[in-house]
Amino acid sequence: MTTLAATIAATIADREAEIREAWFEQIEALAGRMELPHLAQSLRAEAADFLVAFIGALRSGESDLQDDGLAVVLRKAAEISAARARDGFTPSETAAFVMSLKDALLPVVIAAYRTAPAELGEAITGANRMVDALAVETFASYTRTREEIIERQSRSILDLSTPTLRIWNGILLMPLVGIIDTQRAQQVMEAMLTAITREEARVAILDVTGVPVIDTRVCLHLTRTVAAARLLGARVVVTGISPDAAQTLVKLDVDLSGMITRGSLRAGLAEALRLIGSSVGALVREAS
Amino acid sequence: MCDRQVEKTIRLQEDIIGARQAGRDLARAAGFGTVDQTRIATAISELVRNALLHAGGGLCRIAVETTEASATLQVTVSDDGPGIPDIALAMQPGHSTTRGLGLGLSAVRSLMGGLSIESRPGRTTVVTSMTRRR
């Protein structure tokens, strides 16, 4: 078994040039199907690189892909598929890339063993197994890379800064976007209280238009922020609660009576101006 | 009929977003109005967060069953956490073991219209559902 596998490996290794040509053709066709002809060049470069590692491993006699000896090839496969994942390839396109090696490899193997039909079956199985193992590794690494990207993105969304904008003398605006978890709520509260002190703001408008779901936890954070702001002598006007969210909020039974809420940011700003005893007209007159 | 089911594993804060988004999508596909969609998403948010806070995670299954006359969306959240020792107490508005508002479960009951809890140490299953007439 081992000797035969070794012969198969040697047979494949000896036909490196032939396989490379066949694989390039496959890649050309693949890039054509994906309607990305310019990609063929970089794919060819990767394929050539990969084939060298693959053949090198075969030459060293490590025909069994479970073997540690082929770790280099597997790492290469992982690298390539990671690059594919970052380039935005679909999983099937990534798989098609590796599987196209099989289409290139098998005809060569079949041609090589035409004279020895007894060993042909095993040769095909062997070649198949090698490519399949590569494909599995490629796919696993593709998924890993995707997951890393997703994780990084969701972290960066959570880390989005929470801007505080001074929109009028004594009036701050904080638009909240995304999920409000404990950590995020802490950030919001800190940013808001710091800004209130710095700007000597008397009203802070908290706009929740961008908060997808207002549940009891979000309510808890809102009430705490409002209470803390009040200690600094500032009132908080919460704006941007959608009609759907309003109907849901009444069911939650959360006591929001201590909070000033307005449907739109416009109404919230009007209320804020009323609270500081000012109006746009008065200020425009003042300025002129 | 056109029955659909989604299962979400809850392990991280981010999974809460995924679960309630899935619930909203299923509800929309089943023809629930926007108010009901918001209620469903909020209820899922509460239940899934409970599983995350008290059991470190769990499984959220959202299933839609459609008949000629109605559509029912059922949310099942299960976890293998310590369990709820006193379910009646847990349902009481204002009772909380994590310094929250303690309104989650009672909110889910009034948002969805019903709630059933089965709990023993190592296995807690919370089921709630909403039905829409066609």
Short mmCIF file of C-alpha atoms in Angstrom, two decimals:
data_model
loop_
_atom_site.label_atom_id
_atom_site.label_comp_id
_atom_site.label_asym_id
_atom_site.label_seq_id
_atom_site.Cartn_x
_atom_site.Cartn_y
_atom_site.Cartn_z
CA MET A 1 0.00 0.00 0.00
CA THR A 2 2.64 2.46 1.09
CA THR A 3 4.85 1.61 -1.86
CA LEU A 4 1.99 1.96 -4.30
CA ALA A 5 1.00 5.30 -2.77
CA ALA A 6 4.60 6.34 -3.13
CA THR A 7 4.58 5.37 -6.79
CA ILE A 8 1.42 7.36 -7.34
CA ALA A 9 3.02 10.32 -5.65
CA ALA A 10 6.10 9.92 -7.82
CA THR A 11 3.96 9.61 -10.95
CA ILE A 12 2.14 12.83 -10.13
CA ALA A 13 5.36 14.61 -9.22
CA ASP A 14 6.95 13.64 -12.52
CA ARG A 15 4.11 15.21 -14.44
CA GLU A 16 4.18 18.53 -12.63
CA ALA A 17 4.37 20.61 -15.81
CA GLU A 18 1.50 18.73 -17.40
CA ILE A 19 -0.67 19.16 -14.31
CA ARG A 20 0.16 22.83 -14.06
CA GLU A 21 -0.95 23.39 -17.66
CA ALA A 22 -4.17 21.47 -17.07
CA TRP A 23 -4.86 23.34 -13.84
CA PHE A 24 -4.26 26.71 -15.47
CA GLU A 25 -6.80 25.79 -18.11
CA GLN A 26 -9.29 24.88 -15.40
CA ILE A 27 -8.64 28.15 -13.59
CA GLU A 28 -9.04 30.10 -16.80
CA ALA A 29 -12.42 28.45 -17.27
CA LEU A 30 -13.34 29.06 -13.63
CA ALA A 31 -12.46 32.75 -13.80
CA GLY A 32 -14.47 32.96 -17.02
CA ARG A 33 -17.49 31.41 -15.33
CA MET A 34 -17.19 33.86 -12.45
CA GLU A 35 -16.99 36.65 -15.00
CA LEU A 36 -13.80 37.89 -13.41
CA PRO A 37 -11.23 37.28 -16.17
CA HIS A 38 -8.68 39.60 -14.56
CA LEU A 39 -8.64 37.27 -11.58
CA ALA A 40 -7.21 34.42 -13.63
CA GLN A 41 -3.73 35.88 -13.38
CA SER A 42 -3.57 36.06 -9.60
CA LEU A 43 -5.28 32.69 -9.31
CA ARG A 44 -2.67 31.21 -11.66
CA ALA A 45 0.12 32.65 -9.56
CA GLU A 46 -1.42 31.15 -6.45
CA ALA A 47 -2.01 27.85 -8.17
CA ALA A 48 1.59 27.66 -9.38
CA ASP A 49 2.85 28.50 -5.91
CA PHE A 50 0.58 25.92 -4.41
CA LEU A 51 1.48 23.23 -6.91
CA VAL A 52 5.18 23.64 -6.14
CA ALA A 53 4.48 23.03 -2.45
CA PHE A 54 2.18 20.13 -3.27
CA ILE A 55 4.65 18.42 -5.61
CA GLY A 56 7.50 19.14 -3.20
CA ALA A 57 5.61 17.34 -0.48
CA LEU A 58 4.86 14.45 -2.79
CA ARG A 59 8.50 14.15 -3.75
CA SER A 60 9.56 13.97 -0.14
CA GLY A 61 7.46 10.83 0.03
CA GLU A 62 4.72 12.12 2.27
CA SER A 63 1.86 10.82 0.22
CA ASP A 64 -0.56 10.58 3.09
CA LEU A 65 -2.09 14.00 3.65
CA GLN A 66 -2.82 13.20 7.28
CA ASP A 67 0.91 13.25 7.78
CA ASP A 68 2.64 16.14 9.49
CA GLY A 69 4.97 16.28 6.51
CA LEU A 70 2.28 17.88 4.44
CA ALA A 71 1.61 20.59 6.97
CA VAL A 72 3.30 23.02 4.57
CA VAL A 73 0.84 22.23 1.81
CA LEU A 74 -2.10 22.48 4.16
CA ARG A 75 -0.85 25.78 5.46
CA LYS A 76 -0.55 27.00 1.90
CA ALA A 77 -4.10 25.86 1.22
CA ALA A 78 -5.25 27.67 4.34
CA GLU A 79 -3.43 30.84 3.27
CA ILE A 80 -5.00 30.77 -0.16
CA SER A 81 -8.50 30.25 1.10
CA ALA A 82 -8.05 32.94 3.75
CA ALA A 83 -7.11 35.32 0.94
CA ARG A 84 -10.17 34.16 -0.99
CA ALA A 85 -12.41 34.83 2.01
CA ARG A 86 -11.02 38.35 2.36
CA ASP A 87 -11.47 38.98 -1.36
CA GLY A 88 -15.14 38.19 -0.90
CA PHE A 89 -15.22 34.88 -2.74
CA THR A 90 -18.25 32.74 -2.03
CA PRO A 91 -17.59 29.39 -0.33
CA SER A 92 -18.48 27.53 -3.52
CA GLU A 93 -16.04 29.61 -5.57
CA THR A 94 -13.29 28.92 -3.06
CA ALA A 95 -14.09 25.21 -3.12
CA ALA A 96 -14.25 25.27 -6.91
CA PHE A 97 -10.72 26.65 -7.01
CA VAL A 98 -9.28 23.74 -5.03
CA MET A 99 -11.50 21.15 -6.65
CA SER A 100 -10.33 22.32 -10.07
CA LEU A 101 -6.98 20.77 -9.13
CA LYS A 102 -8.73 17.42 -9.14
CA ASP A 103 -10.01 18.02 -12.66
CA ALA A 104 -6.44 18.74 -13.67
CA LEU A 105 -4.92 15.88 -11.73
CA LEU A 106 -7.21 12.98 -12.64
CA PRO A 107 -6.73 12.96 -16.43
CA VAL A 108 -2.97 12.95 -15.86
CA VAL A 109 -3.21 10.07 -13.41
CA ILE A 110 -5.51 8.12 -15.74
CA ALA A 111 -3.15 8.69 -18.65
CA ALA A 112 -0.17 7.60 -16.58
CA TYR A 113 -1.80 4.35 -15.47
CA ARG A 114 -3.38 3.42 -18.78
CA THR A 115 -0.84 0.65 -19.12
CA ALA A 116 -1.42 -0.65 -15.61
CA PRO A 117 -5.22 -0.94 -15.24
CA ALA A 118 -4.86 -3.00 -12.08
CA GLU A 119 -3.39 -0.05 -10.24
CA LEU A 120 -5.54 2.61 -11.90
CA GLY A 121 -8.37 2.36 -9.39
CA GLU A 122 -6.12 2.81 -6.45
CA ALA A 123 -4.26 5.63 -8.15
CA ILE A 124 -7.50 7.51 -8.76
CA THR A 125 -8.65 6.92 -5.18
CA GLY A 126 -5.29 8.13 -3.91
CA ALA A 127 -5.33 11.29 -5.98
CA ASN A 128 -8.93 11.93 -5.01
CA ARG A 129 -8.13 11.55 -1.35
CA MET A 130 -5.30 14.03 -1.54
CA VAL A 131 -7.37 16.74 -3.17
CA ASP A 132 -10.33 16.07 -0.91
CA ALA A 133 -8.17 16.48 2.18
CA LEU A 134 -6.92 19.75 0.74
CA ALA A 135 -10.45 20.88 -0.02
CA VAL A 136 -11.59 20.11 3.53
CA GLU A 137 -8.67 22.06 4.97
CA THR A 138 -9.28 24.92 2.56
CA PHE A 139 -12.89 25.09 3.51
CA ALA A 140 -12.24 24.92 7.25
CA SER A 141 -9.76 27.76 6.96
CA TYR A 142 -12.13 29.75 4.75
CA THR A 143 -14.80 29.50 7.43
CA ARG A 144 -12.31 30.40 10.15
CA THR A 145 -11.26 33.53 8.29
CA ARG A 146 -14.85 34.52 7.68
CA GLU A 147 -15.66 34.08 11.34
CA GLU A 148 -12.68 36.19 12.31
CA ILE A 149 -13.83 38.93 9.96
CA ILE A 150 -17.37 38.81 11.32
CA GLU A 151 -16.13 38.90 14.88
CA ARG A 152 -13.87 41.84 14.15
CA GLN A 153 -16.69 43.70 12.47
CA SER A 154 -19.14 43.15 15.28
CA ARG A 155 -16.50 44.31 17.73
CA SER A 156 -15.85 47.45 15.73
CA ILE A 157 -19.57 48.18 15.58
CA LEU A 158 -19.73 47.87 19.36
CA ASP A 159 -16.71 50.12 19.63
CA LEU A 160 -18.27 52.85 17.53
CA SER A 161 -17.66 56.07 19.31
CA THR A 162 -20.62 57.79 20.85
CA PRO A 163 -20.40 61.38 19.70
CA THR A 164 -21.79 64.23 21.75
CA LEU A 165 -22.70 67.23 19.67
CA ARG A 166 -23.33 70.70 21.02
CA ILE A 167 -26.22 71.82 18.87
CA TRP A 168 -27.20 74.93 20.79
CA ASN A 169 -26.02 76.94 23.75
CA GLY A 170 -26.62 74.57 26.64
CA ILE A 171 -28.07 71.79 24.50
CA LEU A 172 -26.25 68.56 23.66
CA LEU A 173 -27.26 65.89 21.19
CA MET A 174 -26.23 62.25 21.47
CA PRO A 175 -27.42 60.00 18.69
CA LEU A 176 -27.40 56.37 19.84
CA VAL A 177 -26.84 53.75 17.17
CA GLY A 178 -26.79 50.00 17.52
CA ILE A 179 -27.04 47.62 20.41
CA ILE A 180 -27.02 49.08 23.90
CA ASP A 181 -25.41 46.57 26.20
CA THR A 182 -24.05 47.24 29.66
CA GLN A 183 -20.59 48.17 28.40
CA ARG A 184 -21.95 50.44 25.70
CA ALA A 185 -24.41 52.07 28.09
CA GLN A 186 -21.52 52.80 30.42
CA GLN A 187 -19.67 54.54 27.56
CA VAL A 188 -22.75 56.54 26.66
CA MET A 189 -23.30 57.63 30.22
CA GLU A 190 -19.68 58.65 30.70
CA ALA A 191 -19.51 60.55 27.43
CA MET A 192 -22.76 62.31 28.19
CA LEU A 193 -21.91 63.30 31.76
CA THR A 194 -18.48 64.55 30.74
CA ALA A 195 -19.97 66.60 27.92
CA ILE A 196 -22.69 68.01 30.17
CA THR A 197 -20.07 69.22 32.62
CA ARG A 198 -17.74 70.53 29.92
CA GLU A 199 -20.41 72.41 27.97
CA GLU A 200 -22.39 73.36 31.07
CA ALA A 201 -25.33 71.92 29.23
CA ARG A 202 -28.78 72.13 30.74
CA VAL A 203 -30.45 69.77 28.31
CA ALA A 204 -29.15 66.64 26.64
CA ILE A 205 -31.10 65.12 23.78
CA LEU A 206 -30.68 61.36 23.53
CA ASP A 207 -31.83 60.20 20.12
CA VAL A 208 -32.63 56.49 19.96
CA THR A 209 -33.73 56.32 16.31
CA GLY A 210 -30.81 54.01 15.59
CA VAL A 211 -31.47 51.58 18.43
CA PRO A 212 -33.09 48.52 16.86
CA VAL A 213 -34.85 47.09 19.91
CA ILE A 214 -35.72 48.86 23.12
CA ASP A 215 -36.10 46.16 25.74
CA THR A 216 -36.11 46.33 29.53
CA ARG A 217 -32.31 46.35 29.62
CA VAL A 218 -32.11 49.39 27.34
CA CYS A 219 -34.80 51.06 29.47
CA LEU A 220 -32.75 50.37 32.59
CA HIS A 221 -29.71 52.03 31.05
CA LEU A 222 -31.79 54.97 29.83
CA THR A 223 -33.33 55.61 33.24
CA ARG A 224 -29.92 55.42 34.93
CA THR A 225 -28.40 57.86 32.44
CA VAL A 226 -31.31 60.26 32.93
CA ALA A 227 -30.97 60.06 36.71
CA ALA A 228 -27.21 60.67 36.57
CA ALA A 229 -27.63 63.66 34.26
CA ARG A 230 -30.22 65.10 36.61
CA LEU A 231 -27.64 65.02 39.41
CA LEU A 232 -25.56 67.37 37.27
CA GLY A 233 -28.53 69.64 36.82
CA ALA A 234 -29.29 68.64 33.24
CA ARG A 235 -32.53 67.30 31.83
CA VAL A 236 -32.53 64.52 29.27
CA VAL A 237 -34.98 64.50 26.39
CA VAL A 238 -35.26 61.11 24.71
CA THR A 239 -36.26 61.33 21.06
CA GLY A 240 -36.73 59.01 18.13
CA ILE A 241 -38.93 56.36 19.71
CA SER A 242 -40.80 54.78 16.81
CA PRO A 243 -44.57 54.19 16.99
CA ASP A 244 -43.89 50.44 17.07
CA ALA A 245 -41.40 50.84 19.89
CA ALA A 246 -43.88 53.03 21.79
CA GLN A 247 -46.56 50.34 21.62
CA THR A 248 -44.02 47.80 22.79
CA LEU A 249 -42.73 50.03 25.59
CA VAL A 250 -46.15 50.37 27.22
CA LYS A 251 -46.30 46.57 27.42
CA LEU A 252 -42.93 46.43 29.11
CA ASP A 253 -44.44 48.21 32.12
CA VAL A 254 -41.25 50.18 32.67
CA ASP A 255 -41.73 53.42 34.56
CA LEU A 256 -40.57 56.09 32.14
CA SER A 257 -42.63 58.88 33.68
CA GLY A 258 -39.47 60.62 34.91
CA MET A 259 -38.21 60.90 31.38
CA ILE A 260 -39.09 63.56 28.85
CA THR A 261 -39.74 61.83 25.55
CA ARG A 262 -40.59 63.24 22.14
CA GLY A 263 -41.34 61.39 18.95
CA SER A 264 -39.07 63.26 16.61
CA LEU A 265 -35.72 64.96 17.02
CA ARG A 266 -37.39 68.18 15.85
CA ALA A 267 -39.94 68.02 18.65
CA GLY A 268 -37.15 67.12 21.07
CA LEU A 269 -35.15 70.17 20.06
CA ALA A 270 -38.21 72.39 20.47
CA GLU A 271 -38.74 70.97 23.95
CA ALA A 272 -35.05 71.46 24.78
CA LEU A 273 -35.24 75.11 23.69
CA ARG A 274 -38.37 75.56 25.77
CA LEU A 275 -36.57 74.06 28.78
CA ILE A 276 -33.70 76.52 28.56
CA GLY A 277 -36.20 79.31 27.98
CA SER A 278 -34.95 80.14 24.56
CA SER A 279 -36.22 80.01 21.04
CA VAL A 280 -34.57 80.08 17.66
CA GLY A 281 -36.16 83.40 16.80
CA ALA A 282 -34.92 85.02 20.00
CA LEU A 283 -31.41 83.81 19.44
CA VAL A 284 -31.35 84.92 15.83
CA ARG A 285 -32.47 88.37 17.01
CA GLU A 286 -29.80 88.28 19.70
CA ALA A 287 -27.12 87.48 17.20
CA SER A 288 -28.05 90.18 14.75
CA MET B 1 -48.20 24.78 5.23
CA CYS B 2 -45.16 27.03 4.89
CA ASP B 3 -43.64 26.13 8.20
CA ARG B 4 -40.22 27.47 9.00
CA GLN B 5 -37.84 27.15 11.88
CA VAL B 6 -34.62 28.88 12.89
CA GLU B 7 -32.22 27.86 15.63
CA LYS B 8 -29.69 30.21 17.11
CA THR B 9 -26.98 29.33 19.60
CA ILE B 10 -26.55 32.02 22.20
CA ARG B 11 -23.08 32.44 23.60
CA LEU B 12 -22.17 36.08 23.13
CA GLN B 13 -23.78 39.47 23.45
CA GLU B 14 -23.76 39.69 19.65
CA ASP B 15 -25.86 36.53 19.40
CA ILE B 16 -28.77 38.45 20.93
CA ILE B 17 -28.85 40.68 17.85
CA GLY B 18 -28.82 37.65 15.57
CA ALA B 19 -31.64 35.93 17.45
CA ARG B 20 -33.99 38.90 17.48
CA GLN B 21 -33.18 39.73 13.87
CA ALA B 22 -34.10 36.15 12.93
CA GLY B 23 -37.32 36.50 14.92
CA ARG B 24 -38.18 39.75 13.17
CA ASP B 25 -37.48 38.26 9.75
CA LEU B 26 -39.60 35.17 10.43
CA ALA B 27 -42.42 37.30 11.80
CA ARG B 28 -42.34 39.53 8.74
CA ALA B 29 -42.33 36.53 6.42
CA ALA B 30 -45.33 35.11 8.28
CA GLY B 31 -47.23 38.36 7.74
CA PHE B 32 -47.08 39.83 11.23
CA GLY B 33 -47.44 43.62 11.31
CA THR B 34 -44.60 45.93 12.29
CA VAL B 35 -45.88 46.38 15.83
CA ASP B 36 -46.00 42.62 16.33
CA GLN B 37 -42.57 42.26 14.77
CA THR B 38 -41.18 44.75 17.27
CA ARG B 39 -42.93 42.98 20.15
CA ILE B 40 -41.57 39.62 19.05
CA ALA B 41 -38.05 40.99 18.64
CA THR B 42 -38.25 42.62 22.08
CA ALA B 43 -39.55 39.44 23.72
CA ILE B 44 -36.77 37.39 22.12
CA SER B 45 -34.27 39.98 23.31
CA GLU B 46 -35.51 39.57 26.90
CA LEU B 47 -35.53 35.76 26.91
CA VAL B 48 -32.20 35.35 25.19
CA ARG B 49 -30.55 37.89 27.47
CA ASN B 50 -31.90 36.00 30.47
CA ALA B 51 -30.30 32.81 29.16
CA LEU B 52 -27.03 34.65 28.60
CA LEU B 53 -27.04 36.37 32.01
CA HIS B 54 -28.14 33.44 34.14
CA ALA B 55 -26.83 30.41 32.26
CA GLY B 56 -24.00 31.84 30.17
CA GLY B 57 -25.85 31.02 26.98
CA GLY B 58 -28.36 28.65 25.49
CA LEU B 59 -30.37 27.83 22.44
CA CYS B 60 -33.11 29.93 20.87
CA ARG B 61 -35.53 28.25 18.51
CA ILE B 62 -38.06 30.29 16.58
CA ALA B 63 -40.71 28.37 14.67
CA VAL B 64 -43.58 29.53 12.50
CA GLU B 65 -46.64 27.42 11.88
CA THR B 66 -49.14 28.60 9.33
CA THR B 67 -52.65 27.33 8.76
CA GLU B 68 -55.51 28.58 6.60
CA ALA B 69 -56.84 30.78 9.37
CA SER B 70 -53.82 31.84 11.38
CA ALA B 71 -50.08 32.05 11.78
CA THR B 72 -48.34 31.21 15.01
CA LEU B 73 -44.81 32.16 15.90
CA GLN B 74 -43.30 30.24 18.77
CA VAL B 75 -40.10 31.13 20.59
CA THR B 76 -38.37 28.49 22.69
CA VAL B 77 -35.29 29.44 24.68
CA SER B 78 -33.53 26.69 26.57
CA ASP B 79 -30.36 26.61 28.62
CA ASP B 80 -28.47 24.27 30.91
CA GLY B 81 -27.92 26.80 33.67
CA PRO B 82 -28.73 26.61 37.39
CA GLY B 83 -32.50 26.81 36.80
CA ILE B 84 -35.15 29.07 38.30
CA PRO B 85 -35.86 28.03 41.91
CA ASP B 86 -39.16 29.90 42.23
CA ILE B 87 -40.90 30.49 38.92
CA ALA B 88 -43.82 32.44 40.42
CA LEU B 89 -41.37 34.80 42.08
CA ALA B 90 -39.34 35.17 38.88
CA MET B 91 -42.47 36.17 36.99
CA GLN B 92 -43.26 38.92 39.49
CA PRO B 93 -42.58 42.38 38.10
CA GLY B 94 -39.65 43.98 39.86
CA HIS B 95 -37.99 40.80 41.04
CA SER B 96 -34.42 40.55 39.83
CA THR B 97 -31.34 38.62 40.89
CA THR B 98 -29.01 40.60 38.65
CA ARG B 99 -29.88 44.16 39.67
CA GLY B 100 -31.88 44.67 36.51
CA LEU B 101 -35.39 46.07 36.39
CA GLY B 102 -36.85 42.60 36.95
CA LEU B 103 -39.49 43.18 34.34
CA GLY B 104 -38.26 40.86 31.61
CA LEU B 105 -40.46 37.81 32.07
CA SER B 106 -43.64 39.71 32.86
CA ALA B 107 -42.90 41.92 29.85
CA VAL B 108 -42.58 38.87 27.60
CA ARG B 109 -45.89 37.55 28.90
CA SER B 110 -47.73 40.74 28.06
CA LEU B 111 -45.85 41.29 24.78
CA MET B 112 -46.54 37.83 23.41
CA GLY B 113 -49.73 36.92 25.24
CA GLY B 114 -48.48 33.83 27.01
CA LEU B 115 -45.44 32.27 28.62
CA SER B 116 -44.64 28.87 30.00
CA ILE B 117 -41.53 27.98 31.97
CA GLU B 118 -40.16 24.59 32.85
CA SER B 119 -37.12 24.62 35.04
CA ARG B 120 -34.90 22.35 37.05
CA PRO B 121 -31.19 22.66 37.77
CA GLY B 122 -29.36 22.03 34.50
CA ARG B 123 -32.35 22.51 32.24
CA THR B 124 -34.59 25.52 31.80
CA THR B 125 -36.99 25.88 28.91
CA VAL B 126 -39.07 28.98 28.30
CA VAL B 127 -41.76 28.90 25.62
CA THR B 128 -43.85 31.76 24.37
CA SER B 129 -45.90 32.25 21.24
CA MET B 130 -47.98 34.78 19.35
CA THR B 131 -50.82 34.00 16.96
CA ARG B 132 -52.09 36.16 14.17
CA ARG B 133 -55.50 35.70 12.54
CA ARG B 134 -55.58 35.90 8.80
#
